[in-house]
Short mmCIF file of C-alpha atoms and ligand atoms in Angstrom, two decimals:
data_model
loop_
_atom_site.label_atom_id
_atom_site.label_comp_id
_atom_site.label_asym_id
_atom_site.label_seq_id
_atom_site.Cartn_x
_atom_site.Cartn_y
_atom_site.Cartn_z
CA MET A 1 3.89 -2.46 0.42
CA ASN A 2 5.36 -5.18 -1.81
CA PHE A 3 7.05 -2.60 -4.00
CA HIS A 4 8.82 -1.07 -1.29
CA ASP A 5 9.63 -4.68 0.06
CA SER A 6 11.21 -4.95 -3.74
CA ARG A 7 13.34 -1.70 -3.32
CA ARG A 8 14.53 -2.52 -0.54
CA ILE A 9 15.88 -5.88 -1.52
CA GLU A 10 17.00 -4.89 -4.03
CA GLU A 11 19.31 -2.34 -1.98
CA ILE A 12 20.23 -5.24 -0.04
CA LEU A 13 21.68 -6.79 -2.85
CA THR A 14 22.81 -3.55 -4.45
CA ALA A 15 24.90 -2.97 -1.24
CA ALA A 16 26.23 -6.28 -1.93
CA GLY A 17 27.58 -6.43 -5.15
CA HIS A 18 24.45 -7.32 -7.38
CA GLU A 19 23.73 -5.48 -10.33
CA ALA A 20 19.56 -5.06 -11.19
CA VAL A 21 18.91 -5.74 -15.00
CA THR A 22 15.82 -4.28 -16.95
CA ASP A 23 15.86 -7.47 -19.13
CA ALA A 24 15.16 -10.84 -16.96
CA THR A 25 16.84 -12.51 -19.81
CA ARG A 26 19.82 -11.99 -18.68
CA ALA A 27 19.04 -11.68 -15.18
CA GLU A 28 21.40 -14.88 -12.90
CA LEU A 29 19.05 -14.33 -10.36
CA LEU A 30 15.39 -14.54 -10.60
CA LEU A 31 13.46 -12.57 -7.03
CA VAL A 32 9.51 -13.74 -7.20
CA ASN A 33 7.99 -10.52 -4.69
CA SER A 34 5.14 -12.20 -4.72
CA CYS A 35 0.86 -11.62 -2.31
CA THR A 36 -1.32 -13.61 -1.14
CA ILE A 37 -4.17 -11.06 0.26
CA ARG A 38 -6.51 -13.54 -2.51
CA GLU A 39 -5.70 -16.80 -3.48
CA LYS A 40 -5.35 -14.88 -7.03
CA PRO A 41 -2.30 -13.34 -6.45
CA TRP A 42 -1.46 -16.53 -4.78
CA HIS A 43 -1.74 -18.55 -8.05
CA LYS A 44 -0.25 -16.25 -9.15
CA ALA A 45 3.09 -16.11 -7.75
CA ILE A 46 3.04 -19.61 -8.47
CA SER A 47 2.99 -19.74 -11.57
CA GLU A 48 5.12 -17.47 -12.12
CA THR A 49 8.08 -19.09 -10.09
CA GLY A 50 7.10 -22.27 -12.56
CA ARG A 51 7.87 -19.94 -15.24
CA PHE A 52 11.34 -18.25 -14.42
CA ARG A 53 12.33 -22.09 -13.28
CA LYS A 54 11.42 -23.85 -16.50
CA ARG A 55 14.50 -21.61 -17.93
CA LYS A 56 16.84 -23.69 -15.71
CA SER A 57 17.00 -26.86 -17.54
CA ARG A 58 18.52 -24.19 -20.71
CA ASP A 59 20.95 -22.36 -17.92
CA HIS A 60 21.94 -24.46 -15.23
CA ALA A 61 23.73 -21.68 -12.84
CA LEU A 62 20.52 -19.54 -13.42
CA LEU A 63 18.94 -19.03 -9.19
CA VAL A 64 15.12 -18.64 -8.55
CA GLY A 65 13.60 -17.61 -5.43
CA LEU A 66 9.95 -16.77 -3.91
CA VAL A 67 10.09 -14.16 -1.37
CA GLY A 68 7.26 -12.02 0.24
CA CYS A 69 4.66 -13.39 1.96
CA VAL A 70 3.92 -16.68 -0.27
CA ALA A 71 7.18 -17.47 0.58
CA GLN A 72 5.48 -17.07 4.75
CA GLN A 73 3.01 -19.23 4.33
CA GLU A 74 3.94 -21.81 2.31
CA GLY A 75 7.54 -22.44 3.47
CA ASP A 76 9.26 -25.24 2.72
CA ARG A 77 6.32 -26.86 0.92
CA VAL A 78 7.17 -24.17 -2.64
CA PHE A 79 9.71 -27.07 -3.16
CA LYS A 80 7.34 -29.43 -3.68
CA LEU A 81 4.68 -27.37 -5.46
CA LEU A 82 7.37 -25.99 -7.83
CA ASN A 83 10.52 -28.09 -7.70
CA GLY A 84 14.06 -26.22 -8.82
CA VAL A 85 13.24 -23.18 -6.75
CA ASP A 86 16.53 -22.49 -5.20
CA PHE A 87 15.33 -20.72 -2.29
CA VAL A 88 11.97 -18.99 -0.18
CA ILE A 89 12.55 -15.94 1.65
CA SER A 90 10.29 -14.59 3.66
CA PRO A 91 9.65 -10.52 4.05
CA ASP A 92 11.55 -10.74 8.05
CA ASN A 93 15.01 -12.90 6.53
CA TYR A 94 15.60 -10.36 3.84
CA GLN A 95 18.98 -9.13 5.00
CA GLN A 96 19.49 -12.56 4.98
CA LEU A 97 19.47 -12.50 1.26
CA PRO A 98 23.11 -12.44 0.09
CA ALA A 99 24.27 -15.06 2.33
CA VAL A 100 21.81 -17.41 1.62
CA ILE A 101 22.83 -16.70 -2.67
CA ALA A 102 26.80 -17.01 -1.82
CA HIS A 103 25.18 -19.89 -0.12
CA LEU A 104 23.63 -21.60 -3.01
CA GLN A 105 26.47 -20.61 -5.60
CA GLU A 106 28.69 -22.49 -3.52
CA ARG A 107 27.19 -25.31 -2.17
CA GLY A 108 24.01 -25.72 -4.11
CA LYS A 109 21.01 -26.59 -1.29
CA PRO A 110 18.03 -25.64 -1.69
CA ALA A 111 17.24 -22.55 1.38
CA CYS A 112 13.91 -21.46 3.21
CA ILE A 113 14.26 -18.94 5.81
CA THR A 114 10.52 -18.16 7.19
CA GLY A 115 10.76 -17.31 10.83
CA PHE A 116 9.35 -13.88 12.21
CA ASP A 117 12.03 -12.07 13.34
CA ARG A 118 11.65 -11.56 17.12
CA GLY A 119 14.33 -9.17 17.63
CA GLU A 120 14.15 -4.60 17.73
CA ALA A 121 11.83 -2.75 15.23
CA GLU A 122 14.06 -0.48 14.90
CA ASP A 123 15.99 -0.49 11.52
CA PHE A 124 13.06 -2.84 9.96
CA LEU A 125 13.92 -2.73 5.46
CA GLY A 126 14.83 1.35 6.09
CA VAL A 127 15.10 3.27 3.09
CA GLN A 128 19.25 3.13 1.90
CA GLU A 129 19.25 5.08 -1.14
CA VAL A 130 17.60 7.74 -2.79
CA ARG A 131 17.71 8.02 -6.48
CA SER A 132 18.16 11.18 -8.21
CA HIS A 133 14.52 13.01 -9.04
CA GLU A 134 13.44 10.30 -6.11
CA ILE A 135 11.19 13.10 -4.43
CA SER A 136 8.56 10.77 -2.89
CA THR A 137 8.99 7.85 -1.07
CA PHE A 138 7.54 5.19 1.42
CA VAL A 139 9.16 5.05 5.28
CA THR A 140 7.73 1.82 7.42
CA ILE A 141 7.10 2.47 10.90
CA THR A 142 4.69 -0.10 11.90
CA LYS A 143 5.18 -4.20 10.43
CA GLY A 144 3.07 -6.92 11.11
CA CYS A 145 -0.68 -6.65 12.36
CA ASP A 146 -2.45 -8.18 15.28
CA GLU A 147 -6.05 -6.63 14.11
CA ARG A 148 -7.40 -10.18 12.97
CA CYS A 149 -10.08 -8.71 10.24
CA HIS A 150 -12.11 -12.22 9.83
CA TYR A 151 -11.23 -12.44 6.74
CA CYS A 152 -7.26 -11.46 6.40
CA ILE A 153 -4.71 -13.26 6.47
CA VAL A 154 -1.80 -10.66 6.82
CA PRO A 155 -1.63 -11.07 10.41
CA SER A 156 -0.01 -14.88 9.87
CA VAL A 157 1.99 -13.68 7.25
CA ARG A 158 3.49 -10.83 8.51
CA GLY A 159 3.00 -11.82 12.22
CA PRO A 160 3.04 -9.75 15.28
CA GLU A 161 2.60 -5.20 15.10
CA ARG A 162 5.68 -4.30 15.87
CA HIS A 163 5.74 0.06 15.83
CA ARG A 164 9.51 1.83 15.31
CA ASP A 165 10.77 4.22 17.78
CA ALA A 166 9.40 7.77 16.69
CA ASP A 167 13.45 9.20 17.18
CA ARG A 168 14.42 6.88 14.69
CA ILE A 169 11.39 7.16 12.22
CA VAL A 170 12.34 11.03 12.62
CA ALA A 171 16.10 10.91 12.28
CA GLU A 172 14.77 8.67 9.16
CA VAL A 173 13.24 11.69 7.54
CA ARG A 174 15.33 13.65 8.22
CA GLY A 175 17.71 11.68 6.37
CA LEU A 176 16.25 11.28 3.58
CA VAL A 177 14.60 15.13 3.26
CA LYS A 178 18.37 15.85 2.87
CA ARG A 179 18.87 13.56 0.02
CA GLY A 180 15.98 15.28 -1.84
CA VAL A 181 12.86 13.69 -0.76
CA ARG A 182 9.84 16.37 0.08
CA GLU A 183 7.37 13.83 0.33
CA VAL A 184 6.97 10.63 2.50
CA THR A 185 3.75 8.16 2.87
CA LEU A 186 4.53 6.74 6.31
CA LEU A 187 3.62 2.62 6.03
CA GLY A 188 2.23 -0.19 8.27
CA GLN A 189 -1.06 -2.38 8.00
CA LYS A 190 -2.79 -0.49 10.98
CA VAL A 191 -1.00 3.05 10.55
CA ASN A 192 -3.06 5.45 12.92
CA ALA A 193 -2.60 2.79 15.54
CA TYR A 194 1.13 3.31 16.09
CA ALA A 195 2.15 3.77 20.00
CA ALA A 196 5.96 3.81 20.48
CA GLY A 197 7.54 4.83 23.88
CA GLY A 198 4.08 7.22 24.75
CA VAL A 199 4.47 8.58 21.19
CA ASP A 200 0.96 7.53 19.53
CA PHE A 201 0.49 8.32 15.53
CA ALA A 202 -1.17 11.81 16.20
CA GLU A 203 2.13 13.06 17.81
CA LEU A 204 4.41 10.96 15.42
CA LEU A 205 2.85 13.15 12.95
CA ARG A 206 3.81 15.91 14.69
CA ARG A 207 7.27 15.24 14.86
CA LEU A 208 7.07 14.98 11.18
CA ASP A 209 5.93 18.08 10.33
CA ASP A 210 8.86 20.27 12.29
CA VAL A 211 11.26 18.60 9.69
CA ASP A 212 12.59 21.50 7.93
CA GLY A 213 12.43 20.92 3.65
CA LEU A 214 9.52 18.11 4.46
CA LEU A 215 6.47 18.98 2.16
CA ARG A 216 4.27 16.88 2.52
CA LEU A 217 3.27 13.55 4.64
CA ARG A 218 0.07 10.81 3.90
CA PHE A 219 0.34 7.24 5.65
CA THR A 220 -1.40 3.91 4.28
CA SER A 221 -3.41 2.42 5.61
CA PRO A 222 -5.01 4.15 8.64
CA HIS A 223 -7.94 1.76 10.25
CA PRO A 224 -11.10 3.68 10.90
CA ARG A 225 -11.50 2.67 14.86
CA HIS A 226 -7.68 4.53 15.26
CA MET A 227 -9.14 7.35 14.15
CA THR A 228 -9.16 9.20 16.97
CA ASP A 229 -10.52 13.14 17.59
CA ASP A 230 -6.97 14.07 17.99
CA LEU A 231 -5.57 13.25 15.03
CA ILE A 232 -8.27 13.89 12.90
CA GLY A 233 -7.99 18.04 14.32
CA LEU A 234 -4.35 18.16 12.06
CA TYR A 235 -5.85 18.02 9.14
CA GLY A 236 -6.11 21.79 7.77
CA ARG A 237 -3.24 22.28 11.07
CA LEU A 238 -0.38 20.87 10.17
CA ARG A 239 1.48 22.19 7.16
CA THR A 240 2.45 18.50 5.55
CA LEU A 241 -0.40 16.44 5.75
CA CYS A 242 -1.91 16.65 3.05
CA PRO A 243 -5.94 16.24 2.17
CA ALA A 244 -6.42 13.46 0.98
CA ILE A 245 -6.94 9.75 2.96
CA HIS A 246 -7.48 6.17 1.77
CA LEU A 247 -9.51 5.01 4.93
CA PRO A 248 -10.90 1.22 4.14
CA VAL A 249 -14.29 0.53 4.97
CA GLN A 250 -15.06 -2.97 3.47
CA ALA A 251 -18.20 -2.95 4.23
CA GLY A 252 -21.48 -1.08 3.99
CA SER A 253 -23.58 -3.33 6.63
CA ASP A 254 -23.39 -3.85 9.98
CA ARG A 255 -24.14 -7.19 10.15
CA VAL A 256 -21.12 -7.75 7.75
CA LEU A 257 -18.45 -5.73 9.73
CA ALA A 258 -19.40 -7.08 12.66
CA ALA A 259 -18.82 -10.30 10.71
CA MET A 260 -15.86 -9.32 9.35
CA GLY A 261 -14.61 -8.49 12.87
CA ARG A 262 -13.80 -4.73 11.86
CA ARG A 263 -15.26 -3.15 14.96
CA TYR A 264 -16.69 -0.24 13.97
CA THR A 265 -20.53 0.43 12.26
CA ARG A 266 -21.32 1.99 9.55
CA ALA A 267 -22.94 5.20 11.66
CA ASP A 268 -18.75 5.18 13.10
CA TYR A 269 -17.36 5.42 9.12
CA LEU A 270 -20.01 8.04 8.61
CA ARG A 271 -18.88 9.77 11.23
CA VAL A 272 -15.53 9.90 11.21
CA VAL A 273 -16.38 11.11 7.24
CA GLU A 274 -18.22 13.76 8.54
CA LYS A 275 -15.25 14.89 11.06
CA LEU A 276 -12.77 15.00 8.36
CA ARG A 277 -14.60 16.62 6.06
CA ALA A 278 -15.75 19.33 8.64
CA ARG A 279 -11.88 20.58 8.68
CA GLU A 280 -10.91 20.02 4.84
CA LYS A 281 -14.16 20.50 2.74
CA ASP A 282 -12.64 18.85 -0.44
CA MET A 283 -10.61 16.27 1.57
CA ALA A 284 -9.88 12.94 -0.99
CA ILE A 285 -11.10 10.01 1.10
CA SER A 286 -10.51 7.07 -0.85
CA THR A 287 -11.30 3.34 0.10
CA ASP A 288 -11.19 -0.24 0.25
CA LEU A 289 -14.42 -2.63 -0.33
CA ILE A 290 -15.13 -6.79 -0.38
CA VAL A 291 -18.10 -7.94 -2.13
CA GLY A 292 -19.72 -11.70 -0.89
CA PHE A 293 -18.68 -12.10 2.58
CA PRO A 294 -19.88 -15.37 3.54
CA GLY A 295 -23.73 -14.52 4.44
CA GLU A 296 -24.14 -11.07 2.87
CA SER A 297 -27.58 -10.51 1.64
CA GLN A 298 -28.21 -8.41 -1.53
CA ARG A 299 -29.32 -5.92 1.44
CA ASP A 300 -26.01 -6.09 2.78
CA PHE A 301 -25.26 -5.89 -0.39
CA GLU A 302 -27.68 -2.82 -1.06
CA GLN A 303 -25.61 -0.71 2.11
CA THR A 304 -22.21 -0.63 0.48
CA LEU A 305 -23.26 1.01 -2.51
CA SER A 306 -25.37 3.50 -0.64
CA LEU A 307 -22.54 3.97 1.41
CA ILE A 308 -20.36 4.53 -1.54
CA GLY A 309 -22.96 7.65 -2.07
CA GLU A 310 -23.08 8.80 1.38
CA ALA A 311 -19.08 8.95 1.85
CA GLY A 312 -18.54 10.21 -1.74
CA PHE A 313 -15.74 8.41 -2.40
CA SER A 314 -13.04 10.17 -4.72
CA SER A 315 -11.82 6.17 -5.73
CA ALA A 316 -12.24 2.51 -4.53
CA PHE A 317 -10.77 -0.42 -4.98
CA SER A 318 -13.08 -3.59 -4.50
CA PHE A 319 -12.30 -7.04 -4.47
CA MET A 320 -14.50 -10.31 -4.12
CA TYR A 321 -14.32 -12.25 -0.70
CA SER A 322 -11.19 -14.76 -1.15
CA PRO A 323 -11.16 -17.25 1.25
CA ARG A 324 -7.73 -17.37 3.13
CA PRO A 325 -6.54 -20.42 5.14
CA GLY A 326 -5.88 -19.73 8.57
CA THR A 327 -8.11 -16.85 9.12
CA ALA A 328 -11.29 -16.93 11.13
CA ALA A 329 -13.66 -16.81 7.86
CA TRP A 330 -11.93 -19.76 6.85
CA ASP A 331 -14.93 -22.21 8.76
CA LEU A 332 -17.97 -20.21 7.13
CA HIS A 333 -19.58 -21.42 4.37
CA ASP A 334 -18.16 -19.31 1.71
CA ASP A 335 -22.40 -19.37 0.01
CA VAL A 336 -22.54 -16.34 -2.01
CA PRO A 337 -21.43 -18.08 -5.88
CA LEU A 338 -18.49 -17.00 -8.09
CA VAL A 339 -21.66 -15.20 -10.17
CA GLU A 340 -23.57 -13.76 -7.92
CA LYS A 341 -19.97 -11.94 -6.32
CA GLU A 342 -18.85 -10.74 -10.30
CA ARG A 343 -22.45 -9.25 -10.58
CA ARG A 344 -22.08 -7.27 -7.01
CA LEU A 345 -18.35 -6.41 -8.11
CA ALA A 346 -19.84 -5.08 -11.07
CA ALA A 347 -22.66 -3.45 -9.53
CA ALA A 348 -20.26 -1.61 -6.67
CA HIS A 349 -17.75 -0.46 -10.00
CA VAL A 350 -20.62 1.43 -12.10
CA VAL A 351 -21.44 2.50 -8.45
CA ILE A 352 -17.66 3.78 -7.57
CA ASP A 353 -16.85 5.26 -11.49
CA ALA A 354 -19.82 8.15 -10.88
CA SER A 355 -18.82 8.66 -7.21
CA GLU A 356 -15.01 9.13 -8.62
CA ARG A 357 -16.22 11.22 -11.49
CA ARG A 358 -18.41 13.15 -8.70
CA PHE A 359 -15.25 13.87 -7.34
CA ARG A 360 -12.91 14.96 -9.94
CA GLU A 361 -15.95 17.18 -11.33
CA THR A 362 -15.48 19.71 -8.78
CA LEU A 363 -11.99 20.37 -9.81
CA PRO A 364 -11.80 22.40 -12.82
CA GLY A 365 -11.25 26.00 -11.67
CA THR A 366 -9.92 25.17 -8.39
CA ARG A 367 -6.26 26.31 -6.80
CA GLN A 368 -3.94 22.84 -6.43
CA ASP A 369 -0.13 22.85 -4.97
CA VAL A 370 1.50 20.51 -7.41
CA LEU A 371 4.60 19.20 -6.42
CA VAL A 372 7.05 18.50 -8.84
CA GLU A 373 8.30 14.91 -9.75
CA GLY A 374 8.72 14.79 -13.63
CA LYS A 375 7.91 15.73 -17.16
CA GLY A 376 4.81 15.54 -18.77
CA ARG A 377 4.61 13.61 -21.87
CA MET A 378 3.36 16.84 -24.40
CA PRO A 379 6.51 19.19 -24.55
CA GLY A 380 6.27 22.24 -21.76
CA GLN A 381 4.67 20.23 -19.74
CA LEU A 382 4.94 18.81 -16.05
CA THR A 383 4.03 16.70 -13.80
CA GLY A 384 2.76 15.88 -10.17
CA ARG A 385 0.47 15.31 -7.66
CA ALA A 386 -1.74 17.27 -6.10
CA GLY A 387 -2.72 17.58 -2.43
CA ASN A 388 -6.31 15.50 -2.57
CA PHE A 389 -3.64 12.58 -5.00
CA GLN A 390 -4.85 13.56 -8.29
CA ILE A 391 -2.14 13.19 -10.87
CA VAL A 392 -1.61 17.17 -12.46
CA ASN A 393 -0.39 17.37 -16.03
CA PHE A 394 0.16 21.16 -16.04
CA THR A 395 2.45 23.58 -18.46
CA CYS A 396 4.33 25.79 -16.65
CA ASP A 397 6.70 29.06 -18.00
CA ARG A 398 9.86 27.69 -15.27
CA PRO A 399 12.54 25.04 -16.43
CA PHE A 400 12.34 21.28 -15.02
CA ASP A 401 15.15 21.92 -12.97
CA GLU A 402 13.61 24.78 -11.22
CA VAL A 403 10.70 23.44 -9.99
CA CYS A 404 11.00 19.87 -9.47
CA GLY A 405 10.62 19.15 -6.11
CA ARG A 406 8.46 22.24 -4.91
CA LEU A 407 5.14 23.01 -4.71
CA VAL A 408 3.66 24.60 -7.78
CA PRO A 409 0.07 26.26 -7.25
CA VAL A 410 -1.96 25.13 -10.52
CA VAL A 411 -5.65 25.80 -11.56
CA VAL A 412 -6.43 23.09 -13.10
CA THR A 413 -8.76 23.34 -16.66
CA ALA A 414 -10.30 19.89 -17.75
CA ILE A 415 -10.71 16.18 -16.77
CA ASN A 416 -8.57 12.87 -18.63
CA PRO A 417 -9.76 9.86 -17.76
CA ASN A 418 -6.69 9.61 -15.72
CA SER A 419 -5.29 12.67 -14.65
CA LEU A 420 -6.16 16.67 -14.75
CA GLU A 421 -4.92 19.11 -16.84
CA GLY A 422 -3.94 22.66 -15.76
CA ARG A 423 -1.37 25.73 -15.53
CA MET A 424 0.53 27.35 -13.64
CA ALA A 425 -1.89 29.76 -11.79
N1 SAH B 501 -4.15 -3.38 6.31
C1 SAH B 501 -4.79 -2.96 4.90
C2 SAH B 501 -5.38 -3.05 4.47
C3 SAH B 501 -4.05 -4.64 3.99
S1 SAH B 501 -5.29 -5.37 3.03
C4 SAH B 501 -6.10 -2.01 6.22
O1 SAH B 501 -6.84 -2.78 7.48
O2 SAH B 501 -7.13 -1.47 6.01
C5 SAH B 501 -6.01 -4.57 1.17
C6 SAH B 501 -6.84 -5.04 1.39
O3 SAH B 501 -7.25 -6.31 0.60
C7 SAH B 501 -7.80 -5.05 2.28
O4 SAH B 501 -8.28 -3.55 2.58
C8 SAH B 501 -9.16 -4.96 1.77
O5 SAH B 501 -10.04 -4.91 1.03
C9 SAH B 501 -8.46 -6.47 0.88
N2 SAH B 501 -8.82 -8.18 1.38
C10 SAH B 501 -8.50 -8.39 2.38
N3 SAH B 501 -8.35 -9.64 2.87
C11 SAH B 501 -9.26 -10.84 1.45
C12 SAH B 501 -9.68 -11.55 1.34
N4 SAH B 501 -10.00 -12.59 2.01
N5 SAH B 501 -10.80 -11.16 0.11
C13 SAH B 501 -11.05 -10.37 -0.60
N6 SAH B 501 -10.17 -8.81 -0.22
C14 SAH B 501 -9.46 -8.66 0.77
FE1 SF4 B 502 -5.82 -7.42 8.00
FE2 SF4 B 502 -7.33 -5.95 8.94
FE3 SF4 B 502 -4.72 -6.28 10.00
FE4 SF4 B 502 -5.69 -4.37 8.23
S1 SF4 B 502 -6.27 -4.98 10.11
S2 SF4 B 502 -3.79 -6.68 8.54
S3 SF4 B 502 -7.30 -5.97 6.79
S4 SF4 B 502 -6.25 -8.16 9.80
#
């Protein structure tokens, strides 16, 4: 999401006459786009901003700004934490960046803008610009989150949940396809809870599937409790819907899931997995996991490990629980010691790696449709992703420009650590 926001910030500033440079030492304006989902990225954002600010002693005209979720969370406290920061602007206010910068260049007074935008969610950071050969892009359909999982700071830094109008989303996707995009990933914190003007998420996917020229649809992140039968039934039926889903489970024990406020059980989750696999046998299902949530016993944790095996995840991100201010879990005693969290994280990695390997070992010899996005590292090789999200480097006798942005059938011949190898079928 922050990557997508950074691109939108770049578009806003470019439209206002600024120019992006690749060498930060030449920049007249430095922006840190920050994340506060756990304590570690919060520290990183603050220390990175501090590092940039030091350059100001040599270069007085340099402007340093903090944007993103730490900006929303800390507001003008940032000026006390780090003197020398010129502005703090949160995600709902990026359209104001050019005005703030112009104002600072004239008057030099620090600025802090962190209110939530309560107007229409319509054109929230829509994609303005498509770079040449950009085949795949993101489209935000929902902003904010009202789910309030007990560990999660997102609802307080991204604000109330709002859904864009379906017609506008379809129009944006049509426009992107005209400019060469072939794959769209719909973005929202709880993307499958989308509902606007009588259109729910499954209906939105059906409408997008009708967009001529769009080859692939993905979305992130769905919440397990909003995986309706109508939505699951679209797999294998919609032309564009990829056989891959990132479906965060967080924990394998019902006790911990309840304490996290996730509002589903282990059995509910596994039922969704089973229904998905009934529609798409080889579906890539990936997840997010938190270890060491307050009160998580060794037995609870073992249930997370066994769930990884049962669900057969194709990959998983795992995190040590990190208490966040303002969340319901902030008041719970963070009782799993750091060394134990580290041990559980390492144990989870071993089981995740094995699950990942099992998934990938089924792929050699299969035929995958690869959406060609670039040239591979080896001469004569092209690269792209299969529907199951695996990167595939493959040999192809057709020139890149002819197949770029097209689906090419590829037979998988080998597994590399981070990619697959293949040849055009
Ligand atoms: N909206 C998405 C997740 C957004 S946050 C969803 O509901 O799935 C991305 C991931 O960060 C979460 O899935 C969770 O695994 C992790 N995360 C969030 N808050 C955390 C915390 N306080 N400590 C550790 N991990 C956390
Ligand atoms: Fe956070 Fe839960 Fe909302 Fe995801 S659904 S952003 S984990 S509160």
